Tab-separated table of C-alpha atoms in Angstrom:
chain	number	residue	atom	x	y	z
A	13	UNK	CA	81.324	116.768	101.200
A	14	UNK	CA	83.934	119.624	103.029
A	15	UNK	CA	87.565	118.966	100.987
A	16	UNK	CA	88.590	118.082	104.705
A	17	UNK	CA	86.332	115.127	105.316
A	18	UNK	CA	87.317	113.911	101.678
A	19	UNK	CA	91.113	114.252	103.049
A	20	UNK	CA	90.005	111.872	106.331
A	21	UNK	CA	88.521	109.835	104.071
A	22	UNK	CA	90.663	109.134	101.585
A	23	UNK	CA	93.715	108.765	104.238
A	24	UNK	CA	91.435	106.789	106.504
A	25	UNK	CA	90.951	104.080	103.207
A	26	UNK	CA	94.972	104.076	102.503
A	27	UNK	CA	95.957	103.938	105.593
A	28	UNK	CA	94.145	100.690	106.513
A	29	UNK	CA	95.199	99.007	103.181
A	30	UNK	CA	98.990	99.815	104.609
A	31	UNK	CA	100.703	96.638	105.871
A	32	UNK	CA	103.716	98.026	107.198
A	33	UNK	CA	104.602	101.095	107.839
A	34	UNK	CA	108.336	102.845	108.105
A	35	UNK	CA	109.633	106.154	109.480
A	36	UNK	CA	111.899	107.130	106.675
A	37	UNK	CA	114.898	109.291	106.827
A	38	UNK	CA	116.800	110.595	104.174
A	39	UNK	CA	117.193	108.526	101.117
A	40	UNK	CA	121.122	107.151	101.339
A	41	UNK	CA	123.467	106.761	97.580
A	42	UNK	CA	121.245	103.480	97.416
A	43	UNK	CA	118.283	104.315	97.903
A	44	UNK	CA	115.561	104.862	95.057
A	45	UNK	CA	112.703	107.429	95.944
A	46	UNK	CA	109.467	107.930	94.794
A	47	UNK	CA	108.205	111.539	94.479
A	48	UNK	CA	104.636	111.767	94.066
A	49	UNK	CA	103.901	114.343	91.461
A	50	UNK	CA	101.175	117.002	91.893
A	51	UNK	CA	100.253	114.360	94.554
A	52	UNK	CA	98.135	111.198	93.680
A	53	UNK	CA	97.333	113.277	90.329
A	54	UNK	CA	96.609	109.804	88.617
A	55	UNK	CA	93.780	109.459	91.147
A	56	UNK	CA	92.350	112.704	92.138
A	57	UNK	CA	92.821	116.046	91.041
A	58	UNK	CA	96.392	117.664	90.627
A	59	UNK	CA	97.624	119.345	93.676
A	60	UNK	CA	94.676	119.286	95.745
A	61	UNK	CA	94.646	118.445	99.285
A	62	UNK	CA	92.571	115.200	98.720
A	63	UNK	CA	95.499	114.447	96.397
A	64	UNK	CA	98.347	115.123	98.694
A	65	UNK	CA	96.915	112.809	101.352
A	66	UNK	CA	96.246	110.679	99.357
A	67	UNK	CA	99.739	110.455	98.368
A	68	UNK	CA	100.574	110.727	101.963
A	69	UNK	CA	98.739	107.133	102.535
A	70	UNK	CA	100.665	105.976	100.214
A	71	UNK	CA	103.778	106.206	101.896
A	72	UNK	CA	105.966	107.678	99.434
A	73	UNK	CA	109.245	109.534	100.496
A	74	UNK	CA	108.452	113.045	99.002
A	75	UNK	CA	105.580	115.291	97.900
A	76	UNK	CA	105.321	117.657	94.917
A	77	UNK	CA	104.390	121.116	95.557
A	78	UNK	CA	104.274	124.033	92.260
A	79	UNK	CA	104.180	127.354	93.747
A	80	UNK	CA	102.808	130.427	91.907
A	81	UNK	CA	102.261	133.815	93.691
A	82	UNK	CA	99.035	135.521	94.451
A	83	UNK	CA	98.291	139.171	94.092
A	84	UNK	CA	98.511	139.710	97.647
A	85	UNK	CA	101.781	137.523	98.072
A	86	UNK	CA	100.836	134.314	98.923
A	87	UNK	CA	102.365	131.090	97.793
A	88	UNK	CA	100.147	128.679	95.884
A	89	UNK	CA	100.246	125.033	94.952
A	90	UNK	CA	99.566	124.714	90.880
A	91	UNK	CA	101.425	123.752	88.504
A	92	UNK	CA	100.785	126.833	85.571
A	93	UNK	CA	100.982	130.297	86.056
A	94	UNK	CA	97.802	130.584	84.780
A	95	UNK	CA	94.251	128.847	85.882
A	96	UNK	CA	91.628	128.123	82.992
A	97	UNK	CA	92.912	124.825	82.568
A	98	UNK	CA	92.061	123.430	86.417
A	99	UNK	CA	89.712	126.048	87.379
A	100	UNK	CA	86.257	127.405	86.897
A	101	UNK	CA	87.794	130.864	87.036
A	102	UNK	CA	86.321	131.854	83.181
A	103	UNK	CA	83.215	130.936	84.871
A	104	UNK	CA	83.798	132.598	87.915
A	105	UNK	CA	85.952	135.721	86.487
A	106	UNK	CA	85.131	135.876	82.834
A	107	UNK	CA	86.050	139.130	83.040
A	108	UNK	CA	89.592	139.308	84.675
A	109	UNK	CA	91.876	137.623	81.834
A	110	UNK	CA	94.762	139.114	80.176
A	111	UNK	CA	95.133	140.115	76.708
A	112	UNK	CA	96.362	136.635	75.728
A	113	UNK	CA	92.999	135.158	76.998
A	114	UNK	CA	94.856	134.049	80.109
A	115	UNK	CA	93.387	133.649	83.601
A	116	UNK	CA	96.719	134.770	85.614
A	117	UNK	CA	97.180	133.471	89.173
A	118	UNK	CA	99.191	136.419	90.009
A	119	UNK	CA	96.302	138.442	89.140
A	120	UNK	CA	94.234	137.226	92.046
A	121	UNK	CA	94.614	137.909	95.793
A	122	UNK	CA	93.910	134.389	97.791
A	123	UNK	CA	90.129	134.899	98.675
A	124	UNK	CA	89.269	135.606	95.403
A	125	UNK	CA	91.256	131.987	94.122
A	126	UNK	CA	89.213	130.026	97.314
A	127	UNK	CA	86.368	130.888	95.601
A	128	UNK	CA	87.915	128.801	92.397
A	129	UNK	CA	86.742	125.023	91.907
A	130	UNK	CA	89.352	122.761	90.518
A	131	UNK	CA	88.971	120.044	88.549
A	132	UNK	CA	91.231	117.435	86.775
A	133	UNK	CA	93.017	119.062	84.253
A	134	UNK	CA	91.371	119.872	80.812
A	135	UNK	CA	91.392	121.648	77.605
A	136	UNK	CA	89.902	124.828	77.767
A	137	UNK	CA	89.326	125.219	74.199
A	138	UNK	CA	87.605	121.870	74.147
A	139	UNK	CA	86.206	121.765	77.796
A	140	UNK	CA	87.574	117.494	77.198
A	141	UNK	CA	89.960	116.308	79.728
A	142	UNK	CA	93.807	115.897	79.150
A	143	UNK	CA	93.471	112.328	80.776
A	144	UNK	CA	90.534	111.142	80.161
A	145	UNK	CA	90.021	107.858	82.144
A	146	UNK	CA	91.050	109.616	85.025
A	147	UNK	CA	88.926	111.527	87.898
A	148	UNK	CA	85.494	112.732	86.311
A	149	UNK	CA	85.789	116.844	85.130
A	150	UNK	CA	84.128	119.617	88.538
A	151	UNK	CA	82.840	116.830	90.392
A	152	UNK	CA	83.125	117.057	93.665
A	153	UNK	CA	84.392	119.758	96.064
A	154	UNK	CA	88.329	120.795	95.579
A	155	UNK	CA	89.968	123.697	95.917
A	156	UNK	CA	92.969	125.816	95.676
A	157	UNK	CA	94.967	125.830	98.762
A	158	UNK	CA	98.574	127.477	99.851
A	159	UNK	CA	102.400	126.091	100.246
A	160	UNK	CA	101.292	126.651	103.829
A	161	UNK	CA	98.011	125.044	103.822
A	162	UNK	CA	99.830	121.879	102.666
A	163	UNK	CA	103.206	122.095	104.600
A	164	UNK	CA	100.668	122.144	107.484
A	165	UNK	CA	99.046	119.095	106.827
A	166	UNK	CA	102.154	116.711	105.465
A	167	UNK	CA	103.748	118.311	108.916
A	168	UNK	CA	100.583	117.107	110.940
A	169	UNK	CA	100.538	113.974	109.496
A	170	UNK	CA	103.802	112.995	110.060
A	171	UNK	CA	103.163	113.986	113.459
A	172	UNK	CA	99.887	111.785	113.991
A	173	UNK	CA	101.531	108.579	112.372
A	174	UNK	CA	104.862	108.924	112.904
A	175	UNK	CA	106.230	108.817	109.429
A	176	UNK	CA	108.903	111.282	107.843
A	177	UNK	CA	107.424	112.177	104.494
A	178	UNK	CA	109.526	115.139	102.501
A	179	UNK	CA	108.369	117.905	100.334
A	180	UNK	CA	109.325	118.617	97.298
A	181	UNK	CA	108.481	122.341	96.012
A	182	UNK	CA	109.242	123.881	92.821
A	183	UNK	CA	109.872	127.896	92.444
A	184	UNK	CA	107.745	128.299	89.101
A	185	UNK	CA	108.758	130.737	86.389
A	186	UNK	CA	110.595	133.104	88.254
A	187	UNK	CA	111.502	135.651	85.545
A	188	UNK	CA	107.790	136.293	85.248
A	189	UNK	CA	107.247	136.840	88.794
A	190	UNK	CA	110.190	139.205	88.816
A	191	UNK	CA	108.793	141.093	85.603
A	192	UNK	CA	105.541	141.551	87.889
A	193	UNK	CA	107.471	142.943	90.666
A	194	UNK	CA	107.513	139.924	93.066
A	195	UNK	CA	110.566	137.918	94.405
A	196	UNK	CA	109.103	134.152	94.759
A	197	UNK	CA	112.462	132.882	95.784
A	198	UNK	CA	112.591	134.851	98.611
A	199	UNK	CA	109.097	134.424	99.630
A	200	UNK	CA	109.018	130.706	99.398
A	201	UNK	CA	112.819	130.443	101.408
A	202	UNK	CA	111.175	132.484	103.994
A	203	UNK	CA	108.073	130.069	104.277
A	204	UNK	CA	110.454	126.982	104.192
A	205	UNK	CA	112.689	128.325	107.367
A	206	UNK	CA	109.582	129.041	109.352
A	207	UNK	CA	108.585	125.818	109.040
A	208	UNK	CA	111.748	124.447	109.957
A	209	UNK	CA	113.360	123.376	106.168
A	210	UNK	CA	116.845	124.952	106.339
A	211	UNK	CA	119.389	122.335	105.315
A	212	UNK	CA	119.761	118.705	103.584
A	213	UNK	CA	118.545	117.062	106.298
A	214	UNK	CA	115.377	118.241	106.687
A	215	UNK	CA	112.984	116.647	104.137
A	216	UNK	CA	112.987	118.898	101.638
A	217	UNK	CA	114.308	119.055	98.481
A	218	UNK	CA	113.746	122.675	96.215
A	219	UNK	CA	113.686	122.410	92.743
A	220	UNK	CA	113.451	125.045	89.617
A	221	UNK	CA	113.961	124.993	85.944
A	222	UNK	CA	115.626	128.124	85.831
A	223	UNK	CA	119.451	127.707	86.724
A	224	UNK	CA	120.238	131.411	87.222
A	225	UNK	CA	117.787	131.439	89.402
A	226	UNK	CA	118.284	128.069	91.370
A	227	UNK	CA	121.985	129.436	91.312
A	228	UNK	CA	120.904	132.697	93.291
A	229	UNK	CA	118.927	130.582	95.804
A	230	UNK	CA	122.241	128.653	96.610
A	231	UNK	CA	124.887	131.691	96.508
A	232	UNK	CA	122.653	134.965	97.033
A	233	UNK	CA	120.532	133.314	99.483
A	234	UNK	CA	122.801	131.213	101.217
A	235	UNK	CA	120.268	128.424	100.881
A	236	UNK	CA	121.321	124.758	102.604
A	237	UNK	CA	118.759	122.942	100.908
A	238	UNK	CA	118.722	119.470	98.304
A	239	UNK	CA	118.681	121.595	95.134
A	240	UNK	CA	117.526	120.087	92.293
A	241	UNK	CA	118.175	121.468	88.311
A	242	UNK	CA	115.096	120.424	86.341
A	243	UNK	CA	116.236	120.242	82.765
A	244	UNK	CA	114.604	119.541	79.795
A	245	UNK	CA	116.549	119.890	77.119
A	246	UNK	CA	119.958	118.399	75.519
A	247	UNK	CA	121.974	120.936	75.652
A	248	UNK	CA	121.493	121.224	78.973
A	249	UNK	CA	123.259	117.925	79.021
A	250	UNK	CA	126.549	119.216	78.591
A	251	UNK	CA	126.651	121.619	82.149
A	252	UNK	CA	126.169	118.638	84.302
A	253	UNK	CA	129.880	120.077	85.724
A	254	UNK	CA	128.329	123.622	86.089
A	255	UNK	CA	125.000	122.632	88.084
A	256	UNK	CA	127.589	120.611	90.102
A	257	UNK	CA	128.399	123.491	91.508
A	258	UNK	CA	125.102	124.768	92.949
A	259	UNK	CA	123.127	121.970	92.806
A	260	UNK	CA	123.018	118.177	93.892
A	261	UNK	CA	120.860	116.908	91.418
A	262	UNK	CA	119.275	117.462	87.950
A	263	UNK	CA	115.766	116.592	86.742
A	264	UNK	CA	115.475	115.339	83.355
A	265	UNK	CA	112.758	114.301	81.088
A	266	UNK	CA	112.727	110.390	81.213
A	267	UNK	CA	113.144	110.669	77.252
A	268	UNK	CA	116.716	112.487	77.985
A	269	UNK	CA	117.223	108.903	79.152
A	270	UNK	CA	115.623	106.472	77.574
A	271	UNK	CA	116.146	106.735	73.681
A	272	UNK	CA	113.499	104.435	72.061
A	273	UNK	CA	114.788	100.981	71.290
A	274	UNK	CA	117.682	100.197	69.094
A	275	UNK	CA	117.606	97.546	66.144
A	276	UNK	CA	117.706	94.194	68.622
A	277	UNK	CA	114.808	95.308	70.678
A	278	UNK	CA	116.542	96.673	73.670
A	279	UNK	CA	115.873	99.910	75.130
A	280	UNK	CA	118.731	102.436	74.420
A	281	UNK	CA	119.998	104.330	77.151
A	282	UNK	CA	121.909	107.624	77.453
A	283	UNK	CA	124.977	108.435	79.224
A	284	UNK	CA	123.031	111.234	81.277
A	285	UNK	CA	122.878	109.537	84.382
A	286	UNK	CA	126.267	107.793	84.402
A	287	UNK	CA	127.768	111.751	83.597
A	288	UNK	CA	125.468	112.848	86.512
A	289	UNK	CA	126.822	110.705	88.910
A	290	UNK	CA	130.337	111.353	88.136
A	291	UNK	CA	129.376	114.905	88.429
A	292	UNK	CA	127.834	113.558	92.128
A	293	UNK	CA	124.553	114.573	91.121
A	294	UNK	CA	121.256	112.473	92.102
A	295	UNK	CA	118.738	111.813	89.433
A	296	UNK	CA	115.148	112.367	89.755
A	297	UNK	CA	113.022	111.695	86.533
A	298	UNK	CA	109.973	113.285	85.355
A	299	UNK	CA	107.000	112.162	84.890
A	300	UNK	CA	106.036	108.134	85.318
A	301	UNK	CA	102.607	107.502	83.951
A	302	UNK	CA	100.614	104.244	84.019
A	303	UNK	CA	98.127	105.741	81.527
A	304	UNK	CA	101.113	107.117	79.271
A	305	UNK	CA	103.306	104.336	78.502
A	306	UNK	CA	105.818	105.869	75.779
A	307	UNK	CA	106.311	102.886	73.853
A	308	UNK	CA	106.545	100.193	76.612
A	309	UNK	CA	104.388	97.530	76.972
A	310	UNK	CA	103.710	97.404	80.939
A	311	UNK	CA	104.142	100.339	83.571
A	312	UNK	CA	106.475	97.909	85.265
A	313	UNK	CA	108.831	97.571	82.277
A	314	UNK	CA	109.164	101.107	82.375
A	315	UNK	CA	110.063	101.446	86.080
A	316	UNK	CA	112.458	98.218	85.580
A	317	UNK	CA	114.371	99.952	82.618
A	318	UNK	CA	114.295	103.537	84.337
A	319	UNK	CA	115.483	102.366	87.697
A	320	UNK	CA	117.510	99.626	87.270
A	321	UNK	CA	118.578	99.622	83.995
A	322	UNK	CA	119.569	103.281	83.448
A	323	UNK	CA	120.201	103.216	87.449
A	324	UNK	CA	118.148	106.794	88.300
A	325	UNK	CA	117.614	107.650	91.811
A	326	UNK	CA	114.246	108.902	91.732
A	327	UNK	CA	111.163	109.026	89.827
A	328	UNK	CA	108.315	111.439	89.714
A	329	UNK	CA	105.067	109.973	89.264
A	330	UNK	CA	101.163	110.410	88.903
A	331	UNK	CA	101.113	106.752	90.262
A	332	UNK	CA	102.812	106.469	93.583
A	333	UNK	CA	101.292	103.469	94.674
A	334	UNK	CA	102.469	101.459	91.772
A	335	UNK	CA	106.181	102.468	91.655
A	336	UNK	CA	106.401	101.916	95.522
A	337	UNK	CA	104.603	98.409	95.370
A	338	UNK	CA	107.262	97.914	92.463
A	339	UNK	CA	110.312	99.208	94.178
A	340	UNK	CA	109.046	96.998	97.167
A	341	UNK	CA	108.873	93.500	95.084
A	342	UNK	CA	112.799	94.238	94.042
């Protein structure tokens, strides 16, 4: 089965299980969004087409996109730098990996990654899947695709049913892309304005862990888009005021926000998002997993405490369906 007939497919199915359907605009202060990370990656394979669609059908606000460079310049969707833990490419390429046993995308021109299967992600060492009660390991047909590839299709789509679904791209380890010779900021900006993403209110919101660089794309680049400063670690914490500056909004680890549970039981909550929002900074969380519950009991007692309890604006998630059936019964 073509990756393109499993894309009609699988929209087809979602679309008809859809009772309602909204053109959305840009979330308001309100508003909670629901980011679907690496696309439906609880379902089908991360960052695959068939999982973007899928995503798609499930009417979420914004799509995930990781972008790694090619050899020959071209921005891909995956979320590692490197490819032997989605890929076939050992298989494929046994010969082409770096001294550190690496498969390197940048190593690659485009043709040669099209040739790559992918598969849900997996231990290379062990050949056993990360998640192992989700999609089976190389079965079926998916492959790697481009930022343009899937800007095309969330672009059609929204054309052929009349909804206003965002994307959501990160700029992935751009110190290493700059140590290879290659400027990914300025390749991706370029991509965005030619397909129309120029300021906050078009539907797409760029995000990075590196804030040097996230800082260039703002004030050396002149960039008008949503930034968003990933973070994953406390000290970061304390430059809420800085990113400010640059950026309007962080991305923390949910565990930078909820802190276990305290001697009565309750969940303990940090002051993260409160400082964020003094700092006028939205918060979108990282990463919401039905099949990785931290500690709580239900998915939904997760997504209560996250969204209303510790009051974040956003959540990224292998489960889209789930937190937007949730957000919609609140």
């Amino acid at each position: 089965m073509s990756r393109f007939l499993i894309v009609l497919l699988v929209l087809c199915f979602m679309s008809c299980n859809t009772k309602e359907v909204k053109i959305k605009e840009m979330p308001t202060k309100s508003e909670k969004i629901v980011i679907a990370h690496r696309g439906a990656s609880g379902y089908l394979p991360e960052h695959t087409l068939p999982a973007k669609a899928m995503a798609y059908g499930m009417n979420v606000d914004f799509i995930e996109q990781d972008i790694v460079l090619s050899k020959d310049n071209v921005p891909i969707v995956i979320h590692d730098i490197h490819l032997e833990t989605v890929t076939d490419v050992a298989i494929k390429f046994p010969d082409r990996s770096r001294a550190d046993k690496k498969f390197y995308v940048i190593d690659f021109t485009f043709e040669e990654l099209k040739q790559l299967n992918v598969s849900e992600r997996f231990d290379p060492a062990t050949n056993e899947a990360i998640f192992p009660n989700r999609f089976p390991l190389f079965k079926s047909n998916f492959k790697i695709h481009s930022l343009q590839d899937e800007i095309e299709l969330i672009q059609g789509l929204n054309k052929s049913t009349g909804r206003n679904i965002g994307i959501y791209p990160e700029v992935k380890e751009p110190e290493f892309h700059q140590k290879e010779g290659k400027d990914i900021s300025k390749i991706v900006l370029n991509i965005l304005m030619e397909y129309g993403y120029k300021t906050k209110n078009d539907h797409c919101i760029l995000q990075c862990f590196n804030a040097k660089e996230l800082k260039r794309i703002r004030n050396e680049f002149k960039s008008e888009l949503f930034l968003v400063q990933l973070i994953e670690f406390e000290e970061e914490e304390l430059r809420l005021e800085e990113f400010a500056k640059y950026a309007d909004g962080i991305g923390p680890w949910i565990q930078q926000i909820i802190k276990g549970k305290g001697v009565n039981g309750k969940w303990l909550i940090s002051d993260l998002v409160i400082n964020a929002h003094k700092n006028n900074l939205k918060v979108h969380a990282y990463t919401f997993r039905a099949d990785q519950l931290g500690g709580f009991e239900t998915f939904d007692e997760l997504l209560n405490v996250a969204l209303y309890e510790a009051n974040i604006d956003g959540v990224f998630t292998d489960f889209p369906d789930k937190v937007v059936g949730f957000i919609n019964k609140n």
